[in-house]
């Protein structure tokens, strides 16, 4: 979430915001291909939302740092977005 991209009007959007925008604009397009599996923007948006909700239930608040240990896999991207 620390990575930022600046567009032509100098608005800053983080990766989670960009994913949400893509999930709204083109929800059924592939966002991630891994080991022959395709995950759409909608899939990643829902999956990261569920992960964020799970963290919140465990007491992690927005803006807090939470350690996550995963091998390189789709779940790692979801953890970073959540």
Coordinates of C-alpha atoms in Angstrom, one line a residue, residues 51 54-55 60 65-71 73 75-82:
X51 CA -8.8 -10.6 4.3
X54 CA -10.5 -10.9 9.1
X55 CA -7.7 -8.7 10.3
X60 CA -5.9 -4.8 13.4
X65 CA 1.1 -2.8 10.4
X66 CA 0.4 -6.5 10.5
X67 CA 3.0 -9.1 9.8
X68 CA 2.1 -11.8 7.2
X69 CA 4.3 -14.7 6.3
X70 CA 3.4 -16.4 3.0
X71 CA 5.3 -17.9 0.1
X73 CA 1.4 -16.9 -4.3
X75 CA -2.6 -14.9 -1.2
X76 CA 0.5 -12.8 -0.8
X77 CA -0.9 -10.1 -3.1
X78 CA -4.3 -10.3 -1.3
X79 CA -2.6 -9.9 2.0
X80 CA -0.8 -6.8 0.7
X81 CA -4.0 -5.3 -0.6
X82 CA -6.1 -6.2 2.5

